[in-house]
Each structure stands twice: as structure tokens, then as C-alpha cells.
Amino acid sequence: MLTLATTLAGGLVSPAALAAQDISIYSGMATARPVWAKHGMVASQEALASQVGVDILKQGGNAVDAAIATAYALAVTFPEAGNIGGGGFMLIHLAKDNKDIAIDYREVAPLKAHRDIFLDKNGNADPKLSQEHGLSVGVPGTVMGMELARKKYGTMSRQQLLAPAIKLAKEGYAVTPDLAESLTELKDYITQWPSSREIFYKADGSNYAPGEWFKQPELAHSLELISDKGADGFYQGETAQKIVAAIQHAGGVMTLADLQHYQVYERIPVTGNYRGYQVISMPPPSSGGIHLIEILNILENFPIGELGHNTAATIHLMAEAMKQAYADRSEYLGDPAFVKVPVASLISKAYAKAIAERIQPDKVVPSSDIAPGKLAPYESDQTTHFSVVDQWGNAVSNTYTLNFSYGNGLVAKGTGILLNNEMDDFSAKPGVPNGYGLVGGDANAVEAKKRPLSSMTPTIITKDGQLFMVTGSPGGARIITTVLQIVMNVIDHHMNIAEATAAPRIHHQWLPDEIRVEKSLNLDTIHLLQKMGYTISVKPAMGSTQTIMVSADGRYGASDPRYANSGAVGY
């Protein structure tokens, strides 16, 4: 099923690569080949960070070690979303024990946060407060999440794992075209904060050009404090004081107590079975795993492979299943410490079968006629995901974020650390869409010490107890459906991982009532869907999947060509 192919720098070249065929990707993209390596592999959105992770694997580190080093490197080389000022989710597969662990290091609302914190004097949601203000910052979890993972499941010292990121921050690296472009596009957003302007633009205010050298000495110092003191180097002492001072100066309510009381949780992953493959993913406060499994359960009732990839018939079934899942998301999903999430019901085969029986092959059900199931908000594109597999078959699927690109744009002065605007993932007012169109209810209302709902979907697939695939993506609300399509492309449509990654994507999230499609989707298919009654919205590329597949002869990786500087690197 898989075709051997050339790797990026740092990997091996299979002899079979000479005979491998390019896989054409739609207009605007380069061709892609699956990357092959014998021992270990890292796939991330930034090739330098992937190489950092592979170097750790070469030194004898395991997948968790490599994941931690990659995460810290991305905080330096991929500031749009790589972070130590945000949070996320890590899914770990331990091959020897066939054990899976979910680590929740999602941000939390400060102690002084409350339900109406983002409402103006007229009781209306004010997006400025939840997106570009000190109130938008959730208590960061990344550093403590990485430390828990290292202590419990890693094998190397903190100093070893942070050294590459410190070096990149201190000595610098060449600005990539992607980084230069994003800093140019978001200049007004970032430069509203003087502390951020000093970091990301030259002294005269001009932009960095591709190839120019970029150093971050303040971030290097913050990373050195973590290297020396662990979590205390972030949640206490000078870094914590500077973060709190910056947030309060920007109008926020976070205090040192919020940082000092932050906690990471180990959770039991949600699991499902799709056509004989076990699907392992993130539980609440992520909605990703539940709704990935819910949609797969619905689609398992139909002969997707026979209907064909991205045919109108297949997309119709996918859209109807997606609508129900996102309707359920709006009602039932939230922080499990605050709301009872009906996980078992949402991922049950019986519930999925009942939904499937209502789907007719030639009829579109308007979203206005779909309600959350009777059971006992678009998020930012600028999340980032990476996948790791080591020589022993251990794996990490990690998705973390600042929410918007560069978070709320604010660098805590003196730290080099960008702060998140993750508080926008709460429902500022039940029934009112958040900054990316997702509607939420009481289950995701703002409360002190609560974790906002997320769509992040780090996922691991096994077959007969053996690791088969590690995947995930950024993309906000579209993360769930992007990961869904990687799984379907491989299992239903028998694509190799490069084909599965490059294929055009679609998305429906219940509200707004439209199928979002990439511009490469076949025009005849679009016309057929429109004749059925769908509203089609052609949008830019969705997601940036980072996927590794495992077989007896090695690892096959694909970094999404939708982002030029992504890199799957192996050895």
C-alpha cells in the first residue's frame, strides 16, 4: 500500500525511491512523496524542529524525549503556534505495554474569570476582550505538560532536551518565507504591543526578509530558566512575575497564584473501532476524539470505499455525519471537571446507527432541522501538530496552540514569550459564535479554573495491537474533519500517506450551513452537491497534517505540503 520514497535531510533514501511516482497535488503546491526511514521519525510544521527531534532519537532518546525537544524548538522556530505560553494535548503510545496515555496541559481560566467577563455594558459579547486584551490569556500549560511527560515517560534530562531550542533562540536561524510572510501579514496585529514589535521586527520597524538571521535572546533566557529549574523556572520567579505584569498591564486579571496553582492531568484516551482499526484520541476537554469517533461510527454503516473518494455520494454522507457531530458538540462538550459529558453515548455504535438510518442518499437535511442528540465556536488555524515514532514503536501525537496566530500578539516584556488568547475558545455568551464561528452553550461558558473546549485531535491508530498510524493537524474547528479524512483516505480509500495528505478536503460544522471545500475539489462534484441542495463555500487550504505510518519495513511520513516549511525527518 505504501510507496518508498526519498526523505528530507537527515533521513535515509530507499532504493525503491528511484522508481516511486510523484503524487500530484493541487495547484499552488509542490509534489509530495512519502518519506521513509528505518528507525524513527518526526513530522512537524517546521523542518528545523523536526530535525531537532530526530537528533534526540539518534542520541537514544525515546518518542517522548523527541516530542519534548520538538515542542520547545517549535516555540523558537514556529512562533505562530509553537509555544511555551499556550497549552495543548499529548497522546502517548507505549509499545512494550501496549498502553496509551492522554496528557491534558490545556490552558485554564484565571481565578478571577467569570461568566460575563467578555460582555460589554449592553450585555453583548465583545470580541476585542476575548481576543486582543489581557483578559484573553488563559493560564499556560505547555511547560508543565512537557515536564510531566518527561518525568514519567521520558529517558533524558531536561538540559539535554532544551539545549537545541536554547541554541536556536540564542544563536538564531534563517527566517523562512512562511515566517516572513506571516509576520508581514499580521504586522498591525502584533505591533499594537511595543514589547512584541521589538522582538519580531527590526529596530527601524522594517520586516525580516526570507534568509535574514533572527535571534531571540530573551526567549533563550526564559528557556534556560526552565532548563535549570524545571516548571518552577516558568510558573515562579522572574518569568512568572513578568508574565503577570504584562497581562495585568494589558487589562487582564491573572495573578501569580493562577500560575502557581496550574495543574496538568493524565486522562484516559477515548477509543473506538473503525473497520477493524482501533482509533485512540483525546478525551474532553477536547471535543476532537469524541467527534472523530462519532463521525467514523456513523460512516461505518455505509460502503464508503465502494462509493469512491470525494464523490458527491461520499461527501454527502460525510457532511450529514459531520453536521450531527458538531450539533452535539455545541450542547454537550466542555471541561469534564465542570460538566458531565455523555462520552459513552456519543461514541456508541448504537447512537451512530440511529443517526445513519436517518441519512438518506439523495436528501440534504438543513442544519436548522438538526438538533443535538437526545442523550442521557471556528477555532484558530494557528494551532500546530507534530507526530513522533521511535525505533521501539513508541509514539507521540501532540497538538498545542496559542489559539490565534501569535496568540493575542503580546510578548511578555523581558521574556520573549508570546501569550495565548485561548479564553476566546469559551462561549462568551451561549448561542453566540466565537471568533471562528463555533457556537457553544452553557457547558462551555466561562468559569474560574475551567478549561475551554478544544477541537484539537491528536490521534493514534493501531491494528491488532500494533502501531499503525500517528496523525493530527491544526485548523481550529476543521481539525476534527481534517484528521477524519486522513483516516478515511488510508482505511477506506487505500491511499498511501502522501496521497492521503495531499487529497482535497471538505468540512461541515453544522453552523453555518455550508460545506467548506478546498479549491482543488472537482468542479463536477461541486455542481452535483449544489443540485442536491448544499451551499458550497470554496475556501483556502485546510489543516496541516503531520502523519507517520508504521509497517514492518520502516516508517513512512508525510508533512502536509499545504505549508512549505513543514518537514518529516527520519533516520
Coordinates of C-alpha atoms in Angstrom, one line a residue, residues 24-551:
S24 CA 0.4 15.4 -7.9
I25 CA -1.0 17.9 -5.5
Y26 CA -3.5 20.6 -6.5
S27 CA -2.5 23.9 -7.9
G28 CA -0.2 26.0 -5.8
M29 CA 1.6 23.1 -4.1
A30 CA 4.7 21.1 -4.8
T31 CA 4.6 17.4 -5.5
A32 CA 4.8 15.2 -2.4
R33 CA 6.3 11.8 -1.8
P34 CA 6.1 9.7 1.4
V35 CA 9.2 10.0 3.5
W36 CA 10.8 6.7 4.5
A37 CA 13.0 5.9 7.5
K38 CA 14.1 2.6 9.1
H39 CA 14.2 3.6 12.8
G40 CA 12.5 6.8 13.9
M41 CA 10.7 9.8 12.5
V42 CA 9.4 13.2 13.4
A43 CA 6.8 15.1 11.3
S44 CA 6.1 18.7 12.2
Q45 CA 5.2 22.1 10.6
E46 CA 8.8 23.3 10.8
A47 CA 11.7 21.3 9.4
L48 CA 14.3 22.6 11.8
A49 CA 12.2 21.5 14.8
S50 CA 11.7 18.1 13.2
Q51 CA 15.4 17.7 12.8
V52 CA 15.9 18.6 16.5
G53 CA 13.5 15.7 17.4
V54 CA 15.3 13.2 15.1
D55 CA 18.6 14.2 16.6
I56 CA 17.3 13.3 20.0
L57 CA 16.1 9.9 18.6
K58 CA 19.6 9.3 17.2
Q59 CA 21.1 10.0 20.7
G60 CA 19.0 7.1 22.1
G61 CA 16.0 9.2 23.3
N62 CA 12.5 7.7 23.0
A63 CA 9.5 9.2 21.3
V64 CA 8.6 11.3 24.4
D65 CA 12.1 12.8 24.6
A66 CA 11.9 13.7 20.9
A67 CA 8.5 15.2 21.3
I68 CA 9.6 17.5 24.2
A69 CA 12.6 18.7 22.3
T70 CA 10.5 19.3 19.2
A71 CA 7.9 21.2 21.2
Y72 CA 10.5 23.6 22.7
A73 CA 12.2 24.0 19.3
L74 CA 8.8 24.9 17.7
A75 CA 8.4 27.7 20.3
V76 CA 11.5 29.2 18.7
T77 CA 11.2 28.4 15.0
F78 CA 7.4 28.4 14.6
P79 CA 6.2 31.3 16.8
E80 CA 2.8 31.4 15.1
A81 CA 1.8 28.4 17.1
G82 CA 4.7 26.7 18.7
N83 CA 4.8 27.9 22.3
I84 CA 5.6 27.9 25.9
G85 CA 2.9 30.5 26.6
G86 CA 0.0 28.3 25.5
G87 CA -1.2 24.7 26.0
G88 CA -2.4 21.6 24.4
F89 CA -2.7 17.8 24.4
M90 CA -0.2 15.0 24.2
L91 CA -1.2 11.4 23.3
I92 CA 1.4 8.8 24.1
H93 CA 1.6 5.1 22.9
L94 CA 4.0 2.8 24.9
A95 CA 4.7 -0.2 22.7
K96 CA 6.1 -2.5 25.3
D97 CA 3.0 -2.3 27.5
N98 CA 0.6 -1.6 24.6
K99 CA -0.6 1.4 26.8
D100 CA -2.0 4.7 25.7
I101 CA -1.9 7.9 27.8
A102 CA -3.5 11.3 27.3
I103 CA -1.8 14.3 28.9
D104 CA -4.0 17.4 29.2
Y105 CA -2.0 20.6 29.5
R106 CA -4.8 22.8 28.2
E107 CA -4.9 26.4 29.5
V108 CA -7.3 27.3 32.3
A109 CA -9.3 30.4 33.1
P110 CA -7.8 32.6 35.8
L111 CA -9.4 32.6 39.3
K112 CA -11.0 36.0 38.7
A113 CA -12.6 35.0 35.4
H114 CA -16.4 34.8 35.4
R115 CA -19.3 34.0 33.0
D116 CA -19.8 37.6 31.9
I117 CA -16.2 38.7 31.6
F118 CA -16.3 39.3 27.9
L119 CA -19.7 41.2 27.8
D120 CA -19.9 44.9 27.2
K121 CA -22.2 47.2 29.2
N122 CA -25.1 46.2 27.0
G123 CA -24.6 42.5 27.6
N124 CA -23.2 41.8 24.2
A125 CA -20.1 39.7 23.6
D126 CA -17.1 42.0 22.9
P127 CA -14.5 40.0 20.8
K128 CA -11.8 42.6 21.5
L129 CA -11.8 41.5 25.1
S130 CA -11.5 37.8 24.4
Q131 CA -9.0 38.1 21.5
E132 CA -6.7 41.1 21.8
H133 CA -6.7 42.0 25.5
G134 CA -5.1 40.9 28.8
L135 CA -8.4 39.2 29.6
S136 CA -7.9 36.8 26.6
V137 CA -5.0 35.0 28.2
G138 CA -5.5 31.6 29.8
V139 CA -3.1 30.2 32.3
P140 CA -0.4 28.4 30.1
G141 CA 0.1 24.7 30.4
T142 CA 2.9 23.8 27.9
V143 CA 5.9 23.8 30.3
M144 CA 4.2 21.8 33.0
G145 CA 2.8 19.4 30.4
M146 CA 6.3 18.8 28.9
E147 CA 7.8 18.3 32.4
L148 CA 5.2 15.7 33.4
A149 CA 5.7 13.8 30.2
R150 CA 9.5 13.9 30.6
K151 CA 9.5 12.8 34.3
K152 CA 7.0 9.9 33.8
Y153 CA 7.7 8.7 30.3
G154 CA 11.0 10.2 29.0
T155 CA 14.6 9.0 29.4
M156 CA 16.7 12.1 29.0
S157 CA 17.5 15.1 31.2
R158 CA 15.7 18.4 30.9
Q159 CA 19.0 20.1 29.9
Q160 CA 19.5 17.7 27.0
L161 CA 16.0 18.3 25.7
L162 CA 16.1 22.1 25.9
A163 CA 19.6 22.6 24.7
P164 CA 18.7 22.7 20.9
A165 CA 15.9 25.2 21.4
I166 CA 18.1 27.4 23.6
K167 CA 20.8 27.3 20.9
L168 CA 18.3 28.2 18.1
A169 CA 16.9 31.1 20.2
K170 CA 20.4 32.4 21.2
E171 CA 22.3 31.9 18.0
G172 CA 19.4 32.4 15.7
Y173 CA 18.3 30.9 12.4
A174 CA 17.4 32.0 8.9
V175 CA 13.9 33.4 8.5
T176 CA 11.8 31.1 6.3
P177 CA 9.5 32.5 3.6
D178 CA 6.5 31.3 5.6
L179 CA 7.6 33.2 8.8
A180 CA 8.5 36.3 6.8
E181 CA 5.1 36.3 5.1
S182 CA 3.1 35.7 8.3
L183 CA 4.9 38.5 10.2
T184 CA 4.3 40.9 7.3
E185 CA 0.6 40.0 7.1
L186 CA 0.0 40.3 10.9
K187 CA 2.2 43.3 11.5
D188 CA -0.7 45.6 12.6
Y189 CA -1.9 42.9 15.0
I190 CA 1.5 42.2 16.5
T191 CA 2.9 45.7 16.7
Q192 CA 0.0 47.0 18.8
W193 CA 2.2 45.7 21.6
P194 CA 5.6 47.5 21.8
S195 CA 7.2 44.5 23.5
S196 CA 6.2 42.3 20.5
R197 CA 7.3 44.9 17.9
E198 CA 10.8 44.8 19.5
I199 CA 11.1 41.1 19.1
F200 CA 9.6 40.4 15.6
Y201 CA 10.6 43.5 13.6
K202 CA 13.9 45.3 13.1
A203 CA 14.9 48.3 15.2
D204 CA 13.8 50.6 12.4
G205 CA 10.4 48.9 12.2
S206 CA 11.0 47.1 9.0
N207 CA 10.2 43.5 8.3
Y208 CA 12.5 40.5 8.3
A209 CA 13.0 39.1 4.8
P210 CA 13.5 35.4 4.0
G211 CA 17.0 34.3 4.7
E212 CA 17.8 37.0 7.2
W213 CA 19.1 35.9 10.6
F214 CA 16.6 36.0 13.5
K215 CA 17.7 35.8 17.2
Q216 CA 15.6 35.8 20.3
P217 CA 17.9 36.3 23.3
E218 CA 15.1 37.0 25.8
L219 CA 13.3 33.7 24.8
A220 CA 16.7 31.9 25.2
H221 CA 16.9 33.2 28.7
S222 CA 13.4 32.1 29.6
L223 CA 14.2 28.6 28.2
E224 CA 17.4 28.5 30.2
L225 CA 15.4 29.1 33.4
I226 CA 13.2 26.2 32.5
S227 CA 16.2 24.1 31.7
D228 CA 17.8 24.9 35.1
K229 CA 14.7 24.9 37.3
G230 CA 12.0 22.9 35.5
A231 CA 8.4 24.1 35.8
D232 CA 9.5 26.4 38.7
G233 CA 11.5 28.4 36.1
F234 CA 8.3 29.3 34.4
Y235 CA 5.5 29.3 37.0
Q236 CA 7.5 31.0 39.7
G237 CA 10.3 33.6 39.8
E238 CA 11.2 36.2 37.3
T239 CA 9.4 34.7 34.3
A240 CA 6.1 34.3 36.2
Q241 CA 6.4 37.9 37.5
K242 CA 7.0 39.3 34.1
I243 CA 4.1 37.3 32.5
V244 CA 1.6 38.5 35.2
A245 CA 2.9 42.1 34.9
A246 CA 2.4 42.1 31.2
I247 CA -1.1 40.6 31.4
Q248 CA -2.3 43.0 34.1
H249 CA -0.8 46.0 32.2
A250 CA -2.9 44.8 29.3
G251 CA -6.1 44.8 31.4
G252 CA -6.1 41.1 32.4
V253 CA -6.8 39.6 35.8
M254 CA -4.3 36.8 36.0
T255 CA -2.2 36.6 39.2
L256 CA 0.9 34.7 40.4
A257 CA -1.5 32.4 42.2
D258 CA -3.0 31.4 38.9
L259 CA 0.4 30.3 37.6
Q260 CA 1.4 28.6 40.8
H261 CA -1.8 26.6 41.1
Y262 CA -1.9 25.3 37.5
Q263 CA -2.2 21.5 37.1
V264 CA -1.7 19.0 34.4
Y265 CA -3.9 16.0 34.1
E266 CA -3.4 12.5 32.8
R267 CA -6.6 11.2 31.2
I268 CA -7.9 8.0 29.7
P269 CA -8.0 8.4 25.9
V270 CA -11.3 7.9 24.1
T271 CA -11.2 4.8 21.8
G272 CA -13.3 3.5 19.0
N273 CA -13.1 0.8 16.3
Y274 CA -13.4 1.6 12.6
R275 CA -13.4 -1.3 10.2
G276 CA -11.1 -3.3 12.4
Y277 CA -8.7 -0.5 13.3
Q278 CA -8.5 0.9 16.8
V279 CA -8.8 4.7 17.0
I280 CA -7.2 6.3 20.0
S281 CA -7.7 10.0 20.6
M282 CA -8.1 12.9 23.1
P283 CA -10.9 13.0 25.6
P284 CA -12.6 16.1 27.0
P285 CA -11.9 19.0 27.4
S286 CA -11.1 18.2 23.7
S287 CA -14.1 17.6 21.6
G288 CA -11.8 16.1 18.9
G289 CA -11.6 12.4 19.9
I290 CA -15.3 12.1 20.7
H291 CA -16.5 13.6 17.5
L292 CA -13.9 11.9 15.3
I293 CA -15.1 8.5 16.6
E294 CA -18.8 9.6 16.4
I295 CA -18.4 10.5 12.7
L296 CA -16.5 7.3 11.9
N297 CA -19.1 5.3 13.7
I298 CA -21.8 6.8 11.5
L299 CA -19.9 6.4 8.3
E300 CA -19.1 2.7 9.1
N301 CA -22.7 2.0 8.2
F302 CA -22.0 2.9 4.6
P303 CA -19.8 1.4 1.9
I304 CA -17.5 4.4 1.7
G305 CA -14.8 2.6 -0.3
E306 CA -17.2 1.5 -2.9
L307 CA -18.7 4.9 -3.3
G308 CA -15.3 6.4 -4.0
H309 CA -13.1 9.1 -2.7
N310 CA -14.6 12.6 -2.8
T311 CA -17.5 11.6 -4.9
A312 CA -20.7 13.5 -4.3
A313 CA -22.2 10.4 -2.7
T314 CA -19.4 10.1 -0.3
I315 CA -19.2 13.8 0.6
H316 CA -23.0 13.9 1.2
L317 CA -22.6 11.1 3.8
M318 CA -19.6 12.8 5.4
A319 CA -21.4 16.2 5.5
E320 CA -24.6 14.7 7.1
A321 CA -22.5 12.9 9.7
M322 CA -20.4 16.0 10.4
K323 CA -23.5 18.2 11.0
Q324 CA -24.8 15.9 13.7
A325 CA -21.4 15.7 15.5
Y326 CA -21.0 19.5 15.5
A327 CA -24.5 20.0 16.7
D328 CA -23.7 17.6 19.6
R329 CA -20.5 19.4 20.3
S330 CA -22.4 22.7 20.8
E331 CA -24.6 21.2 23.5
Y332 CA -22.6 18.5 25.4
L333 CA -18.9 19.2 25.3
G334 CA -16.9 21.1 27.9
D335 CA -14.4 20.7 30.8
P336 CA -15.3 17.4 32.5
A337 CA -14.5 18.9 35.8
F338 CA -17.5 21.2 35.4
V339 CA -20.0 19.4 33.2
K340 CA -20.9 15.8 32.7
V341 CA -20.0 14.9 29.2
P342 CA -22.0 11.8 27.9
V343 CA -18.9 10.3 26.3
A344 CA -20.2 6.7 26.2
S345 CA -23.4 7.7 24.5
L346 CA -21.7 10.0 21.9
I347 CA -19.3 7.3 20.8
S348 CA -21.6 4.4 20.9
K349 CA -22.3 2.3 17.8
A350 CA -26.0 2.3 18.6
Y351 CA -26.2 6.0 18.6
A352 CA -24.3 6.2 15.3
K353 CA -26.5 3.6 13.7
A354 CA -29.6 5.6 14.7
I355 CA -28.1 8.7 13.0
A356 CA -27.1 6.7 9.9
E357 CA -30.6 5.4 9.5
R358 CA -31.9 8.9 9.2
I359 CA -29.5 9.8 6.4
Q360 CA -31.0 9.4 3.0
P361 CA -28.7 9.1 0.0
D362 CA -30.5 11.8 -2.0
K363 CA -31.7 14.2 0.6
V364 CA -30.0 17.1 2.4
V365 CA -31.2 17.8 5.9
P366 CA -30.9 21.5 6.6
S367 CA -28.9 22.4 9.8
S368 CA -32.0 24.2 11.1
D369 CA -33.6 20.7 11.3
I370 CA -30.7 19.1 13.2
A371 CA -30.6 19.4 17.0
P372 CA -28.1 17.9 19.4
G373 CA -28.9 14.3 20.0
K374 CA -31.2 13.4 22.8
L375 CA -28.8 11.6 25.0
A376 CA -28.7 10.5 28.8
P377 CA -17.3 28.0 18.2
Y378 CA -14.2 28.2 14.1
E379 CA -11.1 27.9 16.3
S380 CA -7.8 29.3 15.1
D381 CA -5.9 27.8 12.2
Q382 CA -2.7 28.5 14.1
T383 CA -2.6 25.5 16.2
T384 CA 0.3 23.2 15.4
H385 CA 0.7 19.4 15.4
F386 CA 3.7 17.1 15.4
S387 CA 3.9 13.3 15.4
V388 CA 6.8 11.1 16.6
V389 CA 7.6 7.4 16.3
D390 CA 10.8 5.9 17.7
Q391 CA 12.8 2.8 17.0
W392 CA 10.9 0.8 19.6
G393 CA 7.5 1.6 18.3
N394 CA 6.6 4.2 20.9
A395 CA 4.7 7.1 19.6
V396 CA 3.6 10.6 20.5
S397 CA 0.8 12.6 18.8
N398 CA 0.9 16.2 20.1
T399 CA -1.2 19.2 19.3
Y400 CA -0.7 22.5 21.0
T401 CA -1.6 26.2 20.4
L402 CA -1.7 29.8 21.2
N403 CA -5.2 30.0 19.6
F404 CA -4.9 32.8 17.1
S405 CA -1.7 33.1 15.1
Y406 CA 0.8 34.5 17.6
G407 CA -1.9 34.3 20.3
N408 CA -3.1 37.7 21.3
G409 CA 0.1 39.1 19.8
L410 CA 1.5 40.1 23.2
V411 CA 5.0 39.2 24.2
A412 CA 5.5 39.4 28.0
K413 CA 8.3 42.1 28.2
G414 CA 11.6 40.7 29.1
T415 CA 10.7 37.1 28.4
G416 CA 10.4 36.7 24.6
I417 CA 7.3 34.6 25.4
L418 CA 4.1 35.1 23.3
L419 CA 0.9 34.8 25.3
N420 CA -2.2 32.9 24.2
N421 CA -5.7 34.2 23.6
E422 CA -7.2 30.9 24.5
M423 CA -10.0 32.4 26.5
D424 CA -11.8 33.0 23.2
D425 CA -12.5 29.3 23.0
F426 CA -15.0 29.7 25.7
S427 CA -18.6 30.7 24.9
A428 CA -18.6 34.4 25.7
K429 CA -22.3 34.2 25.6
P430 CA -24.3 31.0 25.0
G431 CA -25.5 30.7 21.4
V432 CA -23.2 33.4 20.1
P433 CA -20.4 32.2 17.8
N434 CA -16.8 32.7 18.9
G435 CA -14.0 34.3 16.8
Y436 CA -14.2 31.4 14.3
G437 CA -17.9 30.7 14.1
L438 CA -18.3 27.9 16.6
V439 CA -21.5 28.1 18.6
G440 CA -21.3 26.9 22.2
G441 CA -23.7 26.7 25.2
D442 CA -23.7 26.6 28.9
A443 CA -21.3 23.6 29.0
N444 CA -18.5 25.8 27.7
A445 CA -19.4 29.1 29.5
V446 CA -16.5 30.9 31.2
E447 CA -15.8 29.9 34.8
A448 CA -12.8 30.3 37.0
K449 CA -10.2 27.4 36.7
K450 CA -12.2 25.9 33.8
R451 CA -10.5 24.6 30.6
P452 CA -12.0 25.9 27.4
L453 CA -13.4 23.4 24.9
S454 CA -11.0 22.5 22.1
S455 CA -11.1 20.7 18.7
M456 CA -7.5 19.5 18.9
T457 CA -7.4 15.9 17.8
P458 CA -4.1 14.2 18.3
T459 CA -4.8 10.6 17.2
I460 CA -3.1 7.2 17.1
I461 CA -4.4 4.3 15.1
T462 CA -3.5 0.6 15.9
K463 CA -4.3 -2.6 14.1
D464 CA -4.3 -5.9 16.0
G465 CA -2.4 -4.3 18.9
Q466 CA 0.3 -2.9 16.7
L467 CA 1.0 0.8 16.0
F468 CA -0.3 1.7 12.5
M469 CA -0.5 5.5 12.3
V470 CA 0.1 8.7 14.2
T471 CA -1.6 11.8 13.0
G472 CA -3.1 15.2 13.8
S473 CA -3.4 18.7 12.5
P474 CA -4.0 22.4 13.2
G475 CA -7.1 24.0 11.7
G476 CA -9.4 25.0 14.5
A477 CA -12.9 23.7 14.1
R478 CA -11.6 21.9 11.0
I479 CA -9.1 19.8 12.9
I480 CA -11.7 17.0 13.6
T481 CA -12.7 16.7 9.9
T482 CA -9.1 17.0 8.7
V483 CA -8.0 14.1 10.8
L484 CA -11.1 12.2 9.8
Q485 CA -10.2 12.5 6.2
I486 CA -6.7 11.2 6.7
V487 CA -8.1 8.2 8.5
M488 CA -10.7 7.6 5.8
N489 CA -8.3 8.1 2.9
V490 CA -6.0 5.4 4.3
I491 CA -8.5 2.9 5.6
D492 CA -11.4 3.3 3.1
H493 CA -9.6 4.5 0.0
H494 CA -6.3 2.6 0.4
M495 CA -4.1 5.6 -0.2
N496 CA -0.5 5.8 0.7
I497 CA 0.2 8.5 3.3
A498 CA 1.3 11.2 0.8
E499 CA -1.8 10.7 -1.3
A500 CA -3.9 10.8 1.8
T501 CA -2.3 14.0 2.9
A502 CA -2.5 15.8 -0.4
A503 CA -6.1 14.9 -1.2
P504 CA -8.6 17.8 -1.3
R505 CA -10.5 18.3 2.0
I506 CA -14.1 19.3 2.9
H507 CA -15.7 20.4 6.1
H508 CA -19.2 20.9 7.5
Q509 CA -19.7 22.1 11.1
W510 CA -23.5 22.4 11.3
L511 CA -23.5 26.2 11.6
P512 CA -23.0 27.9 9.2
D513 CA -25.0 25.5 7.0
E514 CA -22.4 25.1 4.2
I515 CA -19.8 22.6 3.0
R516 CA -16.5 24.3 3.0
V517 CA -14.3 22.8 0.3
E518 CA -10.7 23.4 -0.9
K519 CA -10.5 24.9 -4.4
S520 CA -9.0 21.7 -5.8
L521 CA -12.2 19.7 -5.3
N522 CA -13.6 18.5 -8.7
L523 CA -16.0 21.1 -10.1
D524 CA -18.4 18.4 -11.4
T525 CA -18.6 17.1 -7.8
I526 CA -19.4 20.6 -6.5
H527 CA -22.2 21.0 -9.1
L528 CA -23.7 17.7 -8.1
L529 CA -23.6 18.7 -4.4
Q530 CA -25.3 22.0 -5.2
K531 CA -28.0 20.2 -7.1
M532 CA -28.6 18.1 -4.0
G533 CA -29.2 21.4 -2.1
Y534 CA -25.9 22.1 -0.4
T535 CA -24.4 25.5 -0.2
I536 CA -20.7 25.2 -1.2
S537 CA -18.1 27.6 0.1
V538 CA -14.7 27.4 -1.6
K539 CA -12.0 28.3 0.9
P540 CA -8.2 28.3 1.3
A541 CA -6.4 25.1 2.2
M542 CA -7.5 23.4 5.4
G543 CA -5.2 22.0 8.1
S544 CA -1.5 20.9 8.0
T545 CA -1.5 17.2 8.9
Q546 CA 1.7 15.6 10.2
T547 CA 1.4 11.9 9.8
I548 CA 3.6 8.8 10.3
M549 CA 2.6 5.3 9.3
V550 CA 4.4 2.2 10.6
S551 CA 5.0 -1.0 8.7

